[in-house]
Amino acid sequence: MSKRPLIVIGGSSERSQETMGAFQEFPQVEACRLYSKFSVRPTSIEAIPSIIEKAVRSSIYGRPGACYVDIPADFVNFQVNVNSIKYMECCMPPPVSMAEASAVRIAASVIRNAKQPLIIIGKGAAYAHAEEGLRKLVEQCKLPFLPTPMGKGVIPDNHPNCVGAARSRALQFADVIVLFGARLNWILHFGRPPRYQPDVKFIQVDICAEELGNNVRPAVTLLGDINAVTKQLLEQFDKTPWQYPPESNWWKILREKMKSNEATSKELALKKSLPMNYYTVFYHVQKQLPRNCIVVSEGANTMDIGRTVLQNYLPRHRLDAGTFGTMGVGLGFAVAAAVVAKDRNPGQRVVCVEGDSAFGFSGMEVETICRYNLPIVLLVVNNNGIYQGVPTDTWKEMLKLGDATAVVPPMCLLPNAHYEQVMTAFGGSGYLVQTPEELQESLRKSLADTTKPSLINILIEPQAMRKAQDFHWLTRSSM
């Protein structure tokens, strides 16, 4: 779903026991075929090198994705003559395709004639390493841009042309929207009213032809490598220079909305009342985060609000629940990110921001983190529930009404759970914090200590929510 290259190698029951009810017998190849670009079981040991080469190639060519290679149990101890194995060279780098020149010219013309243009930068642009070209396009043409969750950092979030703080307003009133590696799925509300103008013109830039035209009929489609197509567009604006007027009414609308939303968020962030709210927590976290840290995030309000407050300045430095919105992936992502950072960029920090429910899905991966001594900083934003929980007093009153299984709402979790003790049980550092000062001090210590992982359990107001929104987060549009 998230369209990233991945090779999964799985074991299966012995071939001689197929259809006999073997231990864990399951049609793995067939099951994985629905969700992967390539799913196969090698017919012999000798075939494995060519199968792996094709799996790698399939995972990175075109739109990237997952591939599955099934290894039967009898292959593990099977012996063959080494001379019968034909080893394969690694595949060539993916070919770079460019958009049709006439379509690029039309796209440039549509952008020039826009009254209220908007660029949306998706994770496809991050994967394509299109940051240099996109930044030049935005700055040269003075265009407002909006990143999707994992498109954050392709152009820094603090760039003056970023209109993330006016997201709903930008989407709702833009008349021309250029999508760079972003899909019109639920994250972008399918490109349909009321979140968009009925006559908005979409220009879709994507490496996958099947993605073009999904949910809306685009004005222009540019099929090709996003970095290459961005350069093609830049050539058009180099030949005939053009800038969108920085003092236009559209920019005025966006800046006013950004100023209003930022003021509301800051007011919430600076509230002195306890327990803290989400905005207070993320305000103090943001002030200490290293500029080059990798942020991993999952949860309900934790991920949604955190995305708007926690800044990304570099591309490919954010991982979250992704297109499928899968909870439980955060700690696994953090482990992988920390292993890569340890190998390629020693000293780079990985900060994993979890809602308490999201942490519950894979919290025992803390043992993995401690086993390999990965200095990950885990923040668990603990509101006693999914979206909202209840305080301890309310919990006790509910239990007076009957058995917990009958009276406790399913969205509520045990109040004030000591998640930090999961970390200390395995040898890491654990902190329980309830005030901004405690949060600042524990985060400072955690970031300074690169010898072991840390978990900061942040108790917040159980009923804390997002600031008022123009629309519900999940669009219920229909075809």
XYZ file of C-alpha atoms in Angstrom, residues 24-397:
374
model
C 1.728 -24.505 8.989
C 0.816 -25.442 5.428
C -0.724 -22.429 3.724
C -0.931 -21.105 0.144
C 1.588 -18.363 0.885
C 2.527 -17.590 -2.709
C -1.105 -17.178 -3.727
C -1.940 -15.119 -0.625
C 0.979 -12.742 -1.167
C 0.259 -12.325 -4.870
C -2.657 -9.993 -4.053
C -0.377 -7.575 -2.226
C 2.923 -7.807 -4.058
C 4.452 -7.113 -7.443
C 6.035 -10.566 -7.659
C 5.290 -13.693 -5.615
C 6.999 -17.005 -6.347
C 8.402 -20.259 -5.025
C 11.649 -21.303 -6.742
C 11.391 -24.671 -8.463
C 14.911 -25.653 -7.404
C 17.960 -24.475 -5.460
C 19.594 -23.626 -8.764
C 16.761 -21.210 -9.606
C 17.151 -19.115 -6.450
C 19.728 -16.587 -7.796
C 17.609 -15.696 -10.833
C 14.470 -15.491 -8.675
C 16.153 -13.123 -6.220
C 17.456 -10.969 -9.078
C 13.941 -10.678 -10.493
C 12.484 -9.920 -7.072
C 14.963 -7.095 -6.514
C 14.367 -5.750 -10.013
C 10.598 -5.945 -9.702
C 10.653 -4.180 -6.330
C 12.465 -1.092 -7.668
C 11.412 -0.870 -11.338
C 8.340 1.237 -12.150
C 6.371 2.087 -9.027
C 8.244 0.363 -6.176
C 6.591 -2.338 -4.111
C 6.936 -5.567 -2.184
C 7.979 -8.958 -3.561
C 7.661 -12.351 -1.889
C 9.995 -15.331 -2.314
C 8.840 -18.608 -0.756
C 11.509 -21.089 0.396
C 10.240 -24.653 1.143
C 11.582 -26.256 4.317
C 13.328 -29.045 2.401
C 15.460 -26.455 0.562
C 17.117 -25.388 3.816
C 19.203 -28.568 4.227
C 19.201 -29.566 0.578
C 22.659 -30.044 -0.982
C 23.612 -29.417 -4.603
C 26.858 -29.187 -6.526
C 28.113 -25.627 -6.248
C 29.064 -25.733 -9.924
C 25.389 -26.103 -10.824
C 24.561 -22.700 -9.334
C 24.581 -19.824 -11.785
C 25.054 -16.625 -9.834
C 23.424 -13.461 -11.153
C 24.725 -9.923 -11.209
C 22.613 -7.270 -9.536
C 20.108 -5.680 -11.885
C 20.759 -2.339 -13.543
C 19.432 0.790 -11.795
C 15.804 1.529 -12.675
C 15.414 3.209 -16.068
C 14.418 6.880 -15.879
C 11.364 7.693 -17.956
C 10.262 11.177 -18.970
C 6.844 12.601 -19.674
C 5.614 13.354 -23.165
C 6.996 16.763 -24.187
C 3.642 18.060 -25.446
C 1.983 17.138 -22.127
C 4.697 19.009 -20.216
C 4.048 22.126 -22.300
C 0.306 21.893 -21.636
C 0.920 21.412 -17.907
C 3.144 24.499 -17.789
C 0.438 26.489 -19.584
C -2.248 25.343 -17.126
C -0.029 26.373 -14.196
C 0.639 29.787 -15.738
C -3.089 30.426 -16.146
C -3.977 29.351 -12.608
C -5.620 31.911 -10.374
C -5.145 29.892 -7.184
C -2.445 27.236 -7.766
C -1.216 24.627 -5.300
C 1.547 22.023 -5.418
C 1.112 18.820 -3.393
C 4.297 16.878 -2.648
C 3.775 13.184 -1.945
C 6.026 10.405 -0.730
C 6.600 9.411 -4.356
C 8.568 12.643 -4.742
C 10.614 11.749 -1.670
C 11.400 8.293 -3.072
C 12.351 9.831 -6.435
C 14.839 12.187 -4.729
C 13.109 15.124 -6.397
C 13.838 17.588 -3.589
C 16.289 19.791 -5.472
C 14.089 20.218 -8.538
C 10.888 20.726 -6.559
C 12.452 23.354 -4.335
C 13.710 25.209 -7.386
C 10.251 25.007 -9.010
C 8.519 26.309 -5.884
C 10.976 29.159 -5.384
C 11.346 30.118 -9.005
C 7.585 30.232 -9.654
C 6.628 31.471 -6.137
C 4.085 28.656 -5.733
C 2.438 27.520 -2.489
C 3.009 23.870 -1.622
C 1.546 21.310 0.720
C 3.312 18.072 1.748
C 1.528 14.802 2.398
C 2.520 13.055 5.657
C 5.557 11.233 4.252
C 6.214 13.981 1.697
C 7.218 16.206 4.618
C 10.807 17.395 4.392
C 11.178 17.113 0.601
C 11.041 20.868 0.955
C 11.545 21.898 4.608
C 8.346 22.377 6.598
C 9.521 25.837 7.663
C 9.884 27.041 4.059
C 7.927 30.291 3.542
C 5.940 28.728 0.689
C 4.716 25.803 2.799
C 0.995 26.192 3.512
C 0.622 23.147 5.741
C -0.939 25.306 8.450
C -3.764 26.173 6.026
C -4.199 22.690 4.571
C -7.992 22.548 4.392
C -8.290 26.071 2.981
C -5.613 25.409 0.348
C -7.261 22.178 -0.816
C -10.765 23.603 -0.795
C -10.159 26.706 -2.894
C -7.254 25.897 -5.233
C -8.218 26.000 -8.907
C -5.111 24.150 -10.194
C -3.392 21.440 -8.170
C -0.178 19.722 -9.263
C 0.304 16.307 -7.652
C 3.915 15.154 -7.447
C 3.840 11.492 -6.441
C 0.690 11.901 -4.345
C -2.392 9.718 -4.751
C -5.957 11.006 -4.544
C -6.943 8.446 -1.937
C -8.464 8.958 1.513
C -5.463 10.979 2.683
C -6.259 13.622 0.050
C -10.030 13.129 0.325
C -10.297 11.551 -3.148
C -9.969 14.942 -4.864
C -13.720 15.507 -4.577
C -16.095 18.152 -3.207
C -16.659 19.448 -0.608
C -12.936 19.268 0.151
C -12.150 20.612 -3.341
C -13.756 22.893 -5.897
C -15.964 20.960 -8.346
C -14.026 22.363 -11.317
C -10.499 22.150 -9.902
C -7.893 21.130 -12.479
C -5.501 18.390 -11.429
C -2.102 17.834 -13.021
C -0.899 14.382 -12.030
C 2.800 13.512 -12.046
C 3.339 9.823 -11.330
C 5.533 6.924 -12.358
C 2.557 4.551 -12.425
C 0.165 4.853 -15.384
C -2.602 3.005 -13.531
C -2.667 5.766 -10.909
C -3.457 8.499 -13.421
C -7.137 9.393 -13.446
C -8.076 7.605 -10.222
C -11.142 9.256 -8.626
C -10.973 12.383 -10.794
C -10.397 13.163 -14.451
C -7.107 15.079 -14.574
C -6.547 18.083 -16.819
C -3.032 16.836 -17.652
C -1.163 13.606 -16.890
C 2.625 13.461 -16.782
C 3.799 9.867 -16.705
C 7.414 9.425 -15.704
C 10.084 9.626 -13.040
C 9.059 12.474 -10.743
C 12.532 13.970 -10.535
C 12.917 13.880 -14.327
C 9.455 15.328 -14.963
C 10.106 18.129 -12.468
C 13.204 19.040 -14.469
C 11.113 19.003 -17.649
C 8.693 21.482 -16.108
C 11.585 23.649 -14.960
C 12.883 23.763 -18.526
C 9.537 25.224 -19.607
C 9.714 27.942 -16.970
C 13.373 28.602 -17.820
C 12.467 29.116 -21.476
C 9.567 31.409 -20.633
C 10.073 32.740 -17.102
C 6.930 33.098 -14.997
C 6.134 33.773 -11.364
C 2.885 33.569 -9.474
C 2.344 37.001 -7.853
C 3.441 36.766 -4.188
C 0.995 39.550 -3.268
C -2.009 37.909 -4.925
C -5.326 37.557 -3.123
C -4.767 33.763 -2.990
C -1.531 34.183 -1.069
C -3.319 36.676 1.195
C -6.081 34.122 1.941
C -3.566 31.391 2.681
C -1.347 33.568 4.873
C -4.295 34.830 6.896
C -5.532 31.288 7.511
C -2.037 30.107 8.415
C -1.640 32.985 10.858
C -5.010 32.227 12.442
C -4.361 28.479 12.779
C -0.841 28.995 14.095
C -2.140 31.445 16.701
C -4.772 28.930 17.840
C -2.181 26.140 18.063
C 0.231 28.361 19.987
C -2.490 29.367 22.432
C -3.166 25.681 23.101
C 0.552 24.929 23.334
C 1.184 27.616 25.941
C -1.677 26.630 28.236
C -0.454 26.249 31.821
C -3.217 23.898 32.939
C -2.440 20.311 33.884
C -2.663 17.622 32.655
C -1.034 18.828 29.440
C -2.725 18.765 26.041
C -1.264 17.454 22.777
C -0.162 20.863 21.536
C 1.751 21.613 24.737
C 3.555 18.283 24.482
C 4.532 18.649 20.835
C 5.511 22.302 21.274
C 8.147 21.345 23.855
C 9.240 18.238 21.934
C 9.719 20.230 18.721
C 12.018 22.717 20.481
C 14.521 19.963 21.290
C 14.379 17.632 18.281
C 17.648 17.445 16.315
C 17.213 18.868 12.839
C 18.361 15.647 11.151
C 16.518 13.169 13.365
C 14.237 10.512 11.873
C 10.721 10.893 13.218
C 8.562 7.774 13.425
C 4.947 8.361 14.390
C 1.739 6.414 14.796
C -1.471 6.798 16.689
C -4.789 8.581 16.330
C -4.611 12.154 17.642
C -0.922 11.655 18.397
C -0.051 11.128 14.744
C -2.541 13.658 13.349
C -1.622 16.532 15.652
C 2.058 15.602 15.772
C 2.251 15.828 11.995
C 1.169 19.476 12.097
C 3.548 20.505 14.895
C 6.673 18.340 14.553
C 8.756 19.730 11.712
C 10.702 17.825 9.061
C 13.553 19.636 7.377
C 15.045 16.819 5.330
C 13.509 14.350 2.855
C 12.930 10.714 3.801
C 13.177 11.481 7.524
C 9.590 10.638 8.502
C 7.850 7.288 8.794
C 4.258 6.875 9.900
C 1.269 4.556 9.608
C 1.142 5.227 5.866
C -1.579 4.762 3.296
C -3.153 1.801 5.074
C -3.136 3.569 8.444
C -1.753 0.459 10.116
C -1.240 0.686 13.866
C 1.613 -1.316 15.379
C 4.251 -0.519 12.752
C 5.981 2.261 14.680
C 8.469 0.335 16.784
C 9.419 -1.926 13.879
C 10.020 1.136 11.707
C 12.086 2.691 14.497
C 14.233 -0.439 14.845
C 14.908 -0.494 11.096
C 15.657 3.252 11.009
C 18.040 2.960 13.967
C 19.933 0.066 12.364
C 20.355 2.046 9.134
C 21.369 5.192 11.031
C 23.910 3.235 13.070
C 25.496 1.931 9.868
C 25.313 5.015 7.657
C 25.094 8.020 9.948
C 26.325 7.250 13.481
C 24.957 9.712 15.973
C 21.727 10.375 14.080
C 18.785 10.062 16.447
C 15.561 8.158 15.869
C 12.571 9.550 17.765
C 9.468 7.365 17.857
C 6.280 9.229 18.809
C 3.524 6.823 19.835
C -0.026 7.093 21.023
C -0.662 4.834 24.024
C -2.967 2.543 22.041
C -0.543 2.374 19.110
C 2.283 1.504 21.505
C 0.170 -1.353 22.836
C 0.158 -3.080 19.443
C 3.904 -3.718 19.416
C 5.221 -2.499 22.757
C 7.206 -5.672 23.400
C 9.520 -4.654 20.562
C 11.125 -2.621 23.345
C 12.924 -5.878 24.158
C 14.303 -5.941 20.601
C 15.420 -2.321 20.955
C 17.219 -3.107 24.216
C 18.608 -6.422 22.979
C 20.463 -4.630 20.177
C 21.072 -1.522 22.296
C 19.569 0.865 19.760
C 19.469 4.380 21.290
C 15.910 5.118 20.150
C 13.945 7.749 22.047
C 10.352 6.576 22.498
C 7.656 9.074 23.414
C 4.331 7.580 24.491
C 1.622 10.252 24.560
C -0.697 8.706 27.118
C -4.321 9.896 27.201
C -5.714 6.616 28.595
C -7.460 5.662 25.370
C -8.023 5.719 21.628
C -8.850 9.329 20.665
C -10.076 9.920 24.223
C -9.853 8.108 27.533
C -11.094 8.842 31.051
C -9.315 10.040 34.190
C -8.742 7.751 37.170
C -11.709 9.094 39.164
C -14.124 8.468 36.291
C -12.677 4.984 35.819
C -13.322 4.138 39.457
C -16.878 5.462 39.231
